[in-house]
Amino acid sequence: MLHSVGIDRGRTNVREVSVNLLSGAASAGMAAPILGQYVALPSSGLTFRRMFLPRASKAIRQQVITEELSYSLPFPLTEAHYGAVEMGEEAWVTVAADAVVHPMRDLYPKAQLEAEPLCYLRAARAAGIQQALVVDFGASKTVFCGVENGQVGTVRVLLRGGEALTEEIANETGLSVDEAELKKREEGTEHPTVRRFFQELLEEALLPSPLPYRRVLICGGGAATQGLLHLLSQLWGSDVDVEPFPLPGLLQPTDHVVAYGAALAGRPKAMRLQMQHSFQYAASSGEKLSLAPLIFTGLLIALMIAGIETRLSGAEQKRTELRASLNEALVQVLADPETLSEKDIVSQLRARLEEQRNTARNSPARIMNTLGQISSAVTGQEEAELFSTIFEDNLLKLEGRATLKQAEEIRAGIGKVLVDAEQVKTRPNKDDLFLFMIEGKLPQP
Amino acid sequence: MSTQESMDKNLLAMVVSIAVFVLFLAVYVMPRSGTLRETRESIESLQSVRQEVAVLLPEVVRTVPTTPLPQPDVRTWVANNSLGGIEKNLVANDGYLEGKGTQVRLRRLRPEDAAKFLSDLTRVRLVVDRMELQDSDRDGRWDLEISLKVPE
């Protein structure tokens, strides 16, 4: 099963929590295989801003964030990373100085960086809590994080925690630090210094009164202080339920809240911050953009090459197929048609046809048939006779003897057989008959 | 990196892109488009030729001669195959065109002999160069002079 791992590098030790990405089951430590690693950046190193962003492209929204932050941060933008959770027109922006980010990056080069308040939020939402105040009593700091309508609200960080309390007890009682630590754990809020310390923390947090939350979830090592729940309930009044942060399985609210919340960032659709963007990168994004025209040109060229080559290949194939089918048809009448050009094909075909027609036109069979048809036109006329027939150059000349009327009828009859039949000569003979000469061309076969 | 430098890089990238594209047009697109145009013209020409061939080819196939050429030569073939029974009417059988043609002269043929002679000639592939058929005496006997040759 795949896991995401959350890491919380606390003052006293490193806590790791693994969350099964499918079942959601959580366990302390690092379970394999790991799909994603998320490291929580401590709230003390973060700056938070809630901003309204225009409905615009990602680049413009990024530019707005940069400009908004440029005049409100205590360090140069070029030395910071940021991440933003955008919800419609609103963005919750977290900024961290590179001095905070780089040590984490060096320790966990493959991990993604998450903000501690988002870890509280994800852990609370995983427990079904949409509205609560999370108070993390750490060794070196105390964090107050409001969860409001399922989002991160107010975040207050006080740079005083359990270590400061131990030191205060040691100073007041003259004990060593270890003895003071032991006394703090044994007596809890019964010790006046402890009680005063927590009262001062709540006052310094400048939380509104009455507290606008019905639930307070406490976590961190200080949450184990004896009598703390009772003390906080007294301080905030009976309307507020103070309880340890609810966690699944064997996870302890004193140790695992942040690591668990970080691990939850790997779950599908989880709200992520990912402190991956540096302002330096954003400012120099123009350098990256400069590749866009080249990439676009490259793509355009590739598309044009593909288009032209496809069309050319299709045209070549069509031409080859046309020529092959033409050669196949011509091979029965022309030798080696593939060696002929397109013009030669037609001219050779025409010449071949003309030659064959001439052969047919001047064949003995055709002349014999024509003579047979003509003789029937002559012999049908009484007294008419034919005594000379000459064929030359497709011209047939007939000479005979008949009456004038018969000669005309013979011409008309021959005209049905020959083309352009005409009576070229008619002259009277010594009898009553006339000598006639008719000529005409043999028709096309 | 300043905004000015970024703009300069963008401008440079655009100029380089345009130059590359123009070079691409000149070196690749124009020659290949020319080839494509020639191929398309060739296809149109082939389609036009195919239409003409579609008209001519059936006519060529229809008129292909099926009879054999006279062997060994025209004069010998005529002597052996067409003059049977009319040898006495033969005046001359003179070959010409190096055996590819012959001139035959026959005198006083009956019409049926003339018809048989001409009919025998249809068994081989021959064309009539010239033919003269005359009944000079008007007695129904015909003199025939015919020049025959194989088609070119």
Coordinates of C-alpha atoms in Angstrom, one line a residue:
Chain A
M1 CA 0.0 0.0 0.0
L2 CA 1.2 3.5 -0.8
H3 CA 1.9 5.9 2.0
S4 CA 2.5 9.6 2.4
V5 CA 4.8 10.6 5.2
G6 CA 4.6 13.7 7.3
I7 CA 7.7 14.9 9.2
D8 CA 7.7 17.4 12.1
R9 CA 11.1 18.5 13.1
G10 CA 10.4 19.7 16.7
R11 CA 12.8 21.2 19.2
T12 CA 13.1 18.0 21.2
N13 CA 12.9 15.4 18.5
V14 CA 11.7 14.5 15.0
R15 CA 8.3 12.9 14.6
E16 CA 7.2 11.0 11.6
V17 CA 3.7 9.8 10.8
S18 CA 2.6 7.7 7.8
V19 CA -0.9 7.8 6.3
N20 CA -2.1 5.0 4.0
L21 CA -3.3 6.8 0.9
L22 CA -6.2 4.4 0.2
S23 CA -7.5 3.5 3.7
G24 CA -6.4 6.7 5.4
A25 CA -5.0 4.7 8.4
A26 CA -2.3 6.5 10.2
S27 CA 0.7 5.2 12.2
A28 CA 3.7 6.6 13.8
G29 CA 7.0 6.2 12.0
M30 CA 7.9 5.8 8.3
A31 CA 5.9 3.1 6.5
A32 CA 6.9 1.9 3.0
P33 CA 6.4 2.3 0.1
I34 CA 6.4 6.1 0.2
L35 CA 4.6 8.1 -2.5
G36 CA 5.1 11.6 -1.0
Q37 CA 7.1 13.2 1.8
Y38 CA 5.8 16.4 3.4
V39 CA 7.9 18.4 5.9
A40 CA 6.2 20.9 8.1
L41 CA 7.8 24.4 8.4
P42 CA 7.4 25.7 11.9
S43 CA 4.9 28.6 12.3
S44 CA 7.6 30.7 14.0
G45 CA 9.4 31.0 10.6
L46 CA 6.4 31.8 8.6
T47 CA 4.5 35.0 7.7
F48 CA 0.8 34.7 6.8
R49 CA -1.3 37.0 4.6
R50 CA -4.9 36.7 3.5
M51 CA -5.4 38.4 0.1
F52 CA -8.1 39.1 -2.4
L53 CA -7.0 38.2 -5.9
P54 CA -8.6 39.3 -9.2
R55 CA -10.2 36.7 -11.6
A56 CA -7.2 36.5 -13.9
S57 CA -4.5 34.1 -15.1
K58 CA -2.2 32.3 -12.8
A59 CA 0.7 34.6 -13.8
I60 CA -1.3 37.8 -13.0
R61 CA -2.5 36.4 -9.7
Q62 CA 1.1 35.5 -8.9
Q63 CA 2.1 39.0 -9.8
V64 CA -0.5 40.5 -7.5
I65 CA 0.7 38.3 -4.6
T66 CA 4.3 39.5 -5.3
E67 CA 3.3 43.2 -5.3
E68 CA 1.1 42.9 -2.2
L69 CA 3.9 41.2 -0.3
S70 CA 6.7 43.5 -1.6
Y71 CA 5.8 46.3 0.8
S72 CA 4.7 44.3 3.8
L73 CA 7.5 41.8 4.5
P74 CA 10.5 42.3 6.8
F75 CA 12.9 40.7 4.4
P76 CA 13.6 41.1 0.6
L77 CA 11.3 39.1 -1.6
T78 CA 14.2 37.7 -3.5
E79 CA 15.2 35.8 -0.3
A80 CA 11.9 34.1 0.4
H81 CA 9.7 31.3 -0.7
Y82 CA 6.0 31.3 -0.7
G83 CA 3.0 29.1 -1.1
A84 CA -0.7 30.0 -1.5
V85 CA -4.0 28.2 -1.0
E86 CA -6.5 29.8 -3.3
M87 CA -10.2 29.7 -2.6
G88 CA -12.1 31.6 -5.2
E89 CA -11.1 35.2 -5.1
E90 CA -9.3 34.7 -1.8
A91 CA -5.8 33.4 -1.1
W92 CA -4.1 32.3 2.1
V93 CA -0.5 33.1 1.4
T94 CA 2.4 31.8 3.5
V95 CA 5.9 33.3 3.2
A96 CA 9.1 31.9 4.5
A97 CA 12.5 33.3 4.4
D98 CA 15.1 31.3 2.5
A99 CA 17.0 31.0 5.8
V100 CA 14.0 28.9 7.1
V101 CA 13.5 26.9 3.9
H102 CA 17.0 26.0 2.8
P103 CA 17.9 24.0 6.0
M104 CA 14.8 21.9 5.5
R105 CA 15.6 21.6 1.8
D106 CA 19.1 20.4 2.6
L107 CA 17.7 17.8 5.1
Y108 CA 14.9 16.6 2.9
P109 CA 15.7 17.4 -0.8
K110 CA 12.8 15.2 -2.1
A111 CA 10.2 16.4 0.4
Q112 CA 7.6 19.0 -0.2
L113 CA 7.4 21.8 2.3
E114 CA 4.1 22.5 4.2
A115 CA 3.1 25.2 6.7
E116 CA 2.4 24.1 10.2
P117 CA -1.0 25.9 10.5
L118 CA -2.2 23.9 7.4
C119 CA -1.1 20.7 9.2
Y120 CA -3.4 21.6 12.2
L121 CA -6.2 22.4 9.7
R122 CA -5.9 19.1 7.9
A123 CA -5.7 17.1 11.1
A124 CA -8.8 18.9 12.5
R125 CA -10.8 18.4 9.2
A126 CA -9.8 14.7 9.3
A127 CA -11.5 14.5 12.7
G128 CA -14.5 16.3 11.3
I129 CA -13.9 19.6 13.0
Q130 CA -14.6 22.7 11.0
Q131 CA -14.5 25.3 13.8
A132 CA -12.0 25.3 16.8
L133 CA -9.0 26.9 18.3
V134 CA -5.9 24.7 18.1
V135 CA -3.3 25.5 20.8
D136 CA 0.1 23.8 20.3
F137 CA 2.2 24.0 23.5
G138 CA 5.6 23.3 22.1
A139 CA 9.0 23.3 23.8
S140 CA 10.2 26.6 22.3
K141 CA 7.0 28.2 21.1
T142 CA 3.2 28.2 21.6
V143 CA 1.0 28.4 18.5
F144 CA -2.7 29.5 18.5
C145 CA -4.3 28.6 15.2
G146 CA -8.0 29.3 14.6
V147 CA -9.8 26.9 12.3
E148 CA -12.8 28.8 10.9
N149 CA -15.3 27.2 8.5
G150 CA -12.8 24.6 7.5
Q151 CA -10.1 27.2 6.7
V152 CA -7.1 28.6 8.6
G153 CA -8.1 31.7 10.4
T154 CA -6.0 33.7 12.9
V155 CA -2.5 32.4 13.7
R156 CA -0.6 33.6 16.6
V157 CA 2.9 32.4 17.5
L158 CA 4.5 33.2 20.9
L159 CA 8.2 32.3 21.1
R160 CA 7.8 30.9 24.6
G161 CA 7.1 27.3 25.4
G162 CA 7.9 24.5 27.8
E163 CA 11.6 25.3 27.9
A164 CA 10.9 28.9 28.9
L165 CA 8.6 27.7 31.7
T166 CA 11.3 25.2 33.0
E167 CA 13.8 28.0 33.0
E168 CA 11.4 30.3 34.9
I169 CA 10.8 27.7 37.6
A170 CA 14.6 27.1 37.9
N171 CA 15.2 30.8 38.3
E172 CA 12.5 31.2 40.9
T173 CA 13.3 28.2 43.0
G174 CA 17.1 28.0 42.5
L175 CA 16.8 24.4 41.2
S176 CA 18.8 23.1 38.3
V177 CA 17.0 22.9 34.9
D178 CA 16.5 19.1 35.1
E179 CA 15.1 19.4 38.7
A180 CA 12.9 22.3 37.6
E181 CA 11.6 20.1 34.6
L182 CA 10.9 17.3 37.0
K183 CA 9.0 19.6 39.4
K184 CA 7.0 21.1 36.5
R185 CA 5.9 17.6 35.4
E186 CA 5.1 16.4 38.9
E187 CA 3.1 19.5 40.1
G188 CA 1.6 20.7 36.9
T189 CA -0.8 23.6 37.3
E190 CA -0.7 23.3 41.0
H191 CA 2.7 25.1 40.9
P192 CA 1.9 28.8 40.9
T193 CA 4.6 29.6 38.3
V194 CA 3.1 27.1 35.9
R195 CA -0.4 28.5 36.4
R196 CA 0.9 32.1 36.0
F197 CA 2.9 31.1 32.9
F198 CA -0.2 29.7 31.1
Q199 CA -2.3 32.7 32.2
E200 CA 0.3 35.0 30.7
L201 CA 0.5 33.0 27.5
L202 CA -3.3 33.4 27.0
E203 CA -3.1 37.1 27.7
E204 CA -0.2 37.6 25.3
A205 CA -2.0 35.8 22.6
L206 CA -4.5 38.7 22.5
L207 CA -7.4 36.4 21.8
P208 CA -10.8 38.0 21.6
S209 CA -13.0 37.8 24.7
P210 CA -15.2 36.0 24.9
L211 CA -13.5 33.3 22.8
P212 CA -15.2 32.9 19.5
Y213 CA -14.7 29.2 19.5
R214 CA -16.7 26.5 21.3
R215 CA -13.9 24.0 21.1
V216 CA -10.2 24.3 22.0
L217 CA -8.0 21.5 20.9
I218 CA -4.6 21.3 22.7
C219 CA -1.6 19.5 21.6
G220 CA 2.2 19.6 21.8
G221 CA 4.4 18.4 24.7
G222 CA 2.9 21.1 27.1
A223 CA -0.5 19.6 26.6
A224 CA 0.5 16.8 28.9
T225 CA 0.9 19.2 31.8
Q226 CA -1.2 18.0 34.8
G227 CA -4.3 20.1 35.3
L228 CA -3.9 22.1 32.2
L229 CA -7.3 21.2 30.8
H230 CA -9.0 22.2 34.0
L231 CA -7.0 25.5 34.1
L232 CA -7.9 26.4 30.5
S233 CA -11.5 25.6 31.1
Q234 CA -11.5 27.9 34.1
L235 CA -9.8 30.7 32.1
W236 CA -12.1 30.5 29.0
G237 CA -15.3 29.7 30.8
S238 CA -17.7 26.9 30.8
D239 CA -19.0 27.6 27.3
V240 CA -15.7 26.4 25.8
D241 CA -14.8 22.7 25.7
V242 CA -11.1 22.2 26.1
E243 CA -9.9 18.8 25.0
P244 CA -6.8 17.1 23.7
F245 CA -6.5 17.1 19.9
P246 CA -8.4 14.0 18.6
L247 CA -6.1 11.7 16.6
P248 CA -6.7 8.3 15.0
G249 CA -5.1 5.1 16.3
L250 CA -2.2 5.2 18.6
L251 CA -1.1 8.7 17.6
Q252 CA -0.6 11.1 20.6
P253 CA -1.8 14.7 20.6
T254 CA 1.3 15.6 22.5
D255 CA 3.6 14.4 19.7
H256 CA 1.9 13.7 16.4
V257 CA -0.6 16.4 15.4
V258 CA 1.7 18.3 13.1
A259 CA 3.4 15.3 11.5
Y260 CA -0.1 13.7 11.0
G261 CA -1.4 16.9 9.4
A262 CA 1.6 17.1 7.1
A263 CA 1.2 13.4 6.0
L264 CA -2.5 14.2 5.2
A265 CA -1.2 16.5 2.4
G266 CA -0.5 13.5 0.3
R267 CA -4.1 12.3 0.3
P268 CA -6.1 13.0 -2.9
K269 CA -7.9 16.3 -3.0
A270 CA -6.1 17.4 0.2
M271 CA -5.5 21.2 0.6
R272 CA -1.8 21.7 -0.1
L273 CA 0.4 24.7 0.3
Q274 CA 3.7 23.4 -1.0
M275 CA 6.3 26.1 -0.4
Q276 CA 7.9 25.5 -3.7
H277 CA 7.8 28.9 -5.3
S278 CA 10.6 31.4 -4.7
F279 CA 10.1 35.0 -5.5
Q280 CA 13.4 34.9 -7.4
Y281 CA 11.9 32.3 -9.7
A282 CA 8.7 34.4 -10.1
A283 CA 10.7 37.5 -10.9
S284 CA 12.8 35.7 -13.5
S285 CA 9.9 33.9 -15.0
G286 CA 10.4 36.1 -18.1
E287 CA 13.5 34.1 -18.8
K288 CA 11.5 30.9 -19.0
L289 CA 8.8 32.6 -21.1
S290 CA 11.5 33.5 -23.7
L291 CA 11.4 29.8 -24.7
A292 CA 7.7 30.0 -25.6
P293 CA 8.1 31.5 -29.1
L294 CA 10.8 29.0 -29.9
I295 CA 8.7 26.1 -28.7
F296 CA 5.7 27.4 -30.5
T297 CA 7.8 27.8 -33.7
G298 CA 9.1 24.3 -33.3
L299 CA 5.6 22.9 -32.9
L300 CA 4.4 24.8 -35.9
I301 CA 7.3 23.6 -38.0
A302 CA 6.7 20.0 -36.9
L303 CA 3.0 20.3 -37.7
M304 CA 3.7 21.8 -41.1
I305 CA 6.3 19.1 -42.0
A306 CA 3.8 16.4 -40.9
G307 CA 1.1 18.0 -43.0
I308 CA 3.2 18.5 -46.2
E309 CA 4.8 15.1 -46.0
T310 CA 1.4 13.4 -45.5
R311 CA -0.1 15.2 -48.5
L312 CA 3.0 14.5 -50.6
S313 CA 3.0 10.9 -49.7
G314 CA -0.7 10.6 -50.5
A315 CA -0.2 12.3 -53.8
E316 CA 2.8 10.1 -54.8
Q317 CA 0.8 7.0 -53.9
K318 CA -2.1 8.1 -55.9
R319 CA 0.1 8.9 -58.9
T320 CA 1.8 5.5 -58.7
E321 CA -1.5 3.7 -58.5
L322 CA -2.9 5.6 -61.5
R323 CA 0.2 4.9 -63.6
A324 CA 0.2 1.2 -62.6
S325 CA -3.4 0.8 -63.5
L326 CA -2.8 2.6 -66.8
N327 CA 0.2 0.4 -67.6
E328 CA -1.8 -2.7 -66.8
A329 CA -4.5 -1.7 -69.3
L330 CA -2.0 -0.7 -72.0
V331 CA 0.2 -3.8 -71.8
Q332 CA -2.2 -5.7 -74.1
V333 CA -1.7 -3.3 -77.0
L334 CA 1.6 -1.5 -76.4
A335 CA 5.0 -3.0 -75.6
D336 CA 6.7 -1.6 -72.4
P337 CA 4.1 1.0 -71.6
E338 CA 6.0 2.0 -68.4
T339 CA 8.8 3.5 -70.5
L340 CA 6.4 5.8 -72.3
S341 CA 5.6 9.3 -71.2
E342 CA 1.9 10.3 -70.8
K343 CA 1.9 12.2 -74.1
D344 CA 3.6 9.3 -76.0
I345 CA 0.9 6.9 -74.7
V346 CA -1.9 8.8 -76.3
S347 CA 0.0 9.5 -79.6
Q348 CA 1.1 5.9 -79.9
L349 CA -2.4 4.7 -79.2
R350 CA -3.8 7.0 -81.9
A351 CA -1.1 6.0 -84.4
R352 CA -1.8 2.3 -83.7
L353 CA -5.6 2.9 -84.1
E354 CA -5.0 4.7 -87.4
E355 CA -2.7 2.0 -88.7
Q356 CA -5.2 -0.7 -87.8
R357 CA -8.1 1.2 -89.4
N358 CA -6.0 1.7 -92.6
T359 CA -5.3 -2.0 -92.7
A360 CA -9.0 -2.8 -92.3
R361 CA -10.1 -0.1 -94.8
N362 CA -7.7 -1.4 -97.6
S363 CA -8.1 -5.1 -96.9
P364 CA -9.2 -7.3 -99.8
A365 CA -12.3 -8.4 -97.7
R366 CA -13.5 -4.8 -97.4
I367 CA -13.0 -4.0 -101.1
M368 CA -14.7 -7.3 -102.1
N369 CA -17.7 -6.5 -99.8
T370 CA -18.0 -3.0 -101.2
L371 CA -17.8 -4.2 -104.8
G372 CA -20.5 -6.7 -104.0
Q373 CA -22.9 -4.0 -102.7
I374 CA -22.1 -1.8 -105.6
S375 CA -22.7 -4.5 -108.2
S376 CA -26.2 -5.1 -106.8
A377 CA -27.0 -1.5 -107.4
V378 CA -25.9 -1.8 -111.1
T379 CA -27.3 -5.2 -111.9
G380 CA -30.7 -4.1 -110.5
Q381 CA -31.0 -1.8 -113.6
E382 CA -31.9 -3.4 -116.9
E383 CA -29.5 -2.5 -119.8
A384 CA -27.0 -1.1 -117.3
E385 CA -23.5 -2.6 -117.1
L386 CA -20.3 -2.0 -115.3
F387 CA -17.0 -2.6 -117.2
S388 CA -14.3 -0.9 -115.2
T389 CA -13.4 -0.7 -111.5
I390 CA -10.3 1.0 -110.2
F391 CA -9.3 1.2 -106.5
E392 CA -6.4 3.4 -105.5
D393 CA -5.7 5.6 -102.4
N394 CA -9.1 4.7 -100.9
L395 CA -10.8 6.0 -103.9
L396 CA -13.0 3.7 -105.9
K397 CA -13.7 4.7 -109.6
L398 CA -16.5 2.9 -111.5
E399 CA -17.2 3.1 -115.2
G400 CA -20.2 1.7 -116.9
R401 CA -23.0 2.2 -119.4
A402 CA -26.7 2.9 -118.7
T403 CA -29.6 5.3 -119.6
L404 CA -29.3 8.8 -118.1
K405 CA -32.0 8.0 -115.5
Q406 CA -30.4 4.6 -114.7
A407 CA -27.0 6.3 -114.3
E408 CA -28.5 8.7 -111.8
E409 CA -30.2 5.8 -109.9
I410 CA -27.0 3.9 -109.9
R411 CA -25.2 6.9 -108.4
A412 CA -27.8 7.2 -105.8
G413 CA -27.5 3.5 -104.9
I414 CA -23.7 3.8 -104.8
G415 CA -24.0 6.9 -102.7
K416 CA -25.4 4.7 -99.9
V417 CA -22.2 2.6 -100.1
L418 CA -19.4 5.1 -100.8
V419 CA -18.7 8.4 -99.1
D420 CA -18.9 11.5 -101.2
A421 CA -20.1 9.5 -104.3
E422 CA -20.3 11.7 -107.3
Q423 CA -20.9 11.2 -111.0
V424 CA -17.7 12.8 -112.4
K425 CA -18.4 12.1 -116.1
T426 CA -21.4 11.4 -118.2
R427 CA -21.3 11.3 -122.0
P428 CA -23.6 9.9 -124.7
N429 CA -22.6 6.7 -126.4
K430 CA -23.3 5.8 -130.0
D431 CA -26.5 3.8 -128.9
D432 CA -29.1 5.5 -126.7
L433 CA -27.1 4.8 -123.6
F434 CA -24.7 7.0 -121.7
L435 CA -21.2 6.2 -120.5
F436 CA -20.9 7.2 -116.8
M437 CA -18.1 7.5 -114.3
I438 CA -18.8 7.5 -110.6
E439 CA -16.2 7.8 -107.9
G440 CA -16.3 7.8 -104.1
K441 CA -14.4 6.9 -101.0
L442 CA -14.7 3.8 -99.0
P443 CA -16.2 4.5 -95.6
Q444 CA -14.4 4.0 -92.3
P445 CA -14.6 0.4 -91.2
Chain B
M1 CA 17.0 39.6 -13.3
S2 CA 15.3 42.9 -14.3
T3 CA 12.1 43.2 -16.3
Q4 CA 14.1 45.0 -19.0
E5 CA 16.5 42.0 -19.4
S6 CA 13.5 39.7 -19.5
M7 CA 11.9 41.7 -22.3
D8 CA 15.1 41.7 -24.2
K9 CA 15.3 37.9 -24.0
N10 CA 11.7 37.6 -25.1
L11 CA 12.4 39.9 -28.0
L12 CA 15.4 38.0 -29.0
A13 CA 13.5 34.7 -28.7
M14 CA 10.8 36.1 -31.0
V15 CA 13.3 37.4 -33.6
V16 CA 15.1 34.0 -33.6
S17 CA 11.8 32.2 -33.9
I18 CA 10.8 34.4 -36.9
A19 CA 14.2 33.9 -38.5
V20 CA 14.0 30.1 -38.1
F21 CA 10.5 30.1 -39.5
V22 CA 11.4 32.2 -42.5
L23 CA 14.4 29.9 -43.1
F24 CA 12.1 26.9 -42.8
L25 CA 9.8 28.4 -45.4
A26 CA 12.6 29.0 -47.8
V27 CA 14.5 25.8 -47.4
Y28 CA 11.8 23.3 -46.8
V29 CA 8.2 24.5 -47.4
M30 CA 8.8 26.2 -50.8
P31 CA 10.7 23.3 -52.5
R32 CA 8.3 20.7 -51.0
S33 CA 5.3 22.7 -52.0
G34 CA 6.7 22.8 -55.6
T35 CA 7.1 19.1 -55.6
L36 CA 3.6 18.7 -54.3
R37 CA 2.2 21.0 -57.0
E38 CA 4.1 19.0 -59.7
T39 CA 2.8 15.7 -58.4
R40 CA -0.8 17.0 -58.4
E41 CA -0.4 18.3 -61.9
S42 CA 1.0 14.9 -62.9
I43 CA -2.0 13.3 -61.3
E44 CA -4.4 15.6 -63.3
S45 CA -2.4 14.8 -66.5
L46 CA -2.6 11.1 -65.8
Q47 CA -6.4 11.3 -65.1
S48 CA -6.8 13.2 -68.5
V49 CA -4.7 10.5 -70.3
R50 CA -6.7 7.8 -68.6
Q51 CA -9.9 9.3 -69.9
E52 CA -8.5 9.4 -73.5
V53 CA -7.2 5.8 -73.1
A54 CA -10.6 4.7 -71.9
V55 CA -12.0 5.9 -75.2
L56 CA -9.2 4.8 -77.5
L57 CA -8.3 1.4 -76.0
P58 CA -11.6 -0.5 -76.7
E59 CA -11.4 0.7 -80.3
V60 CA -7.7 -0.4 -80.7
V61 CA -8.6 -3.8 -79.2
R62 CA -11.6 -4.1 -81.5
T63 CA -9.6 -3.4 -84.7
V64 CA -6.5 -5.5 -83.9
P65 CA -6.0 -7.8 -86.9
T66 CA -6.4 -11.5 -86.2
T67 CA -5.2 -13.0 -89.4
P68 CA -1.6 -14.1 -89.9
L69 CA 1.0 -12.5 -92.1
P70 CA 1.6 -14.3 -95.5
Q71 CA 4.7 -16.6 -95.3
P72 CA 7.4 -16.8 -96.5
D73 CA 6.6 -13.8 -98.7
V74 CA 3.6 -12.3 -100.4
R75 CA 4.4 -13.4 -103.9
T76 CA 5.0 -17.0 -102.9
W77 CA 1.9 -17.1 -100.6
V78 CA -0.3 -15.8 -103.5
A79 CA 1.3 -18.3 -105.9
N80 CA 0.6 -21.2 -103.5
N81 CA -2.8 -20.3 -102.1
S82 CA -4.8 -18.0 -104.5
L83 CA -4.1 -19.1 -108.0
G84 CA -5.4 -22.6 -107.8
G85 CA -7.5 -23.3 -110.9
I86 CA -6.7 -19.9 -112.6
E87 CA -3.0 -20.6 -113.4
K88 CA -3.7 -20.3 -117.1
N89 CA -5.2 -16.8 -116.6
L90 CA -2.0 -15.6 -114.8
V91 CA 0.0 -13.1 -116.7
A92 CA 2.4 -12.0 -114.0
N93 CA 3.1 -12.4 -110.2
D94 CA 5.9 -10.0 -109.5
G95 CA 7.2 -9.5 -106.0
Y96 CA 8.3 -6.1 -104.8
L97 CA 9.2 -4.3 -101.4
E98 CA 11.7 -7.1 -100.8
G99 CA 9.0 -9.8 -100.5
K100 CA 6.5 -7.7 -98.6
G101 CA 4.4 -7.0 -101.7
T102 CA 3.4 -8.4 -105.1
Q103 CA 1.7 -7.3 -108.2
V104 CA -0.6 -9.9 -109.8
R105 CA -2.0 -9.6 -113.3
L106 CA -4.7 -12.0 -114.4
R107 CA -6.6 -11.9 -117.7
R108 CA -10.1 -13.0 -118.8
L109 CA -11.3 -14.1 -115.4
R110 CA -14.8 -15.2 -114.9
P111 CA -16.6 -13.2 -112.2
E112 CA -16.6 -16.2 -109.9
D113 CA -12.9 -16.8 -110.4
A114 CA -12.2 -13.1 -109.6
A115 CA -14.4 -13.4 -106.4
K116 CA -12.6 -16.6 -105.4
F117 CA -9.2 -15.1 -105.9
L118 CA -10.1 -12.1 -103.8
S119 CA -11.7 -14.3 -101.2
D120 CA -8.6 -16.4 -100.8
L121 CA -6.6 -13.2 -100.1
T122 CA -8.7 -12.5 -96.9
R123 CA -7.0 -15.5 -95.2
V124 CA -3.9 -13.5 -94.5
R125 CA -3.1 -10.0 -93.4
L126 CA -2.8 -7.9 -96.7
V127 CA -3.8 -4.5 -97.9
V128 CA -4.6 -3.5 -101.5
D129 CA -2.3 -0.8 -102.8
R130 CA -4.1 -0.6 -106.1
M131 CA -6.6 -2.7 -108.0
E132 CA -8.0 -2.4 -111.5
L133 CA -10.8 -4.7 -112.7
Q134 CA -11.8 -4.3 -116.4
D135 CA -14.1 -6.0 -118.8
S136 CA -12.5 -4.5 -121.9
D137 CA -14.3 -6.7 -124.4
R138 CA -17.6 -6.4 -122.6
D139 CA -17.9 -10.1 -122.8
G140 CA -18.2 -10.8 -119.0
R141 CA -14.4 -11.8 -118.8
W142 CA -12.4 -9.6 -116.5
D143 CA -8.8 -8.5 -116.5
L144 CA -7.5 -8.0 -113.0
E145 CA -4.4 -6.1 -111.9
I146 CA -3.8 -5.9 -108.2
S147 CA -0.9 -4.7 -106.0
L148 CA -0.9 -6.3 -102.6
K149 CA 1.4 -5.7 -99.6
V150 CA 1.6 -6.5 -95.9
P151 CA 0.5 -3.6 -93.6
E152 CA 3.3 -1.3 -92.4

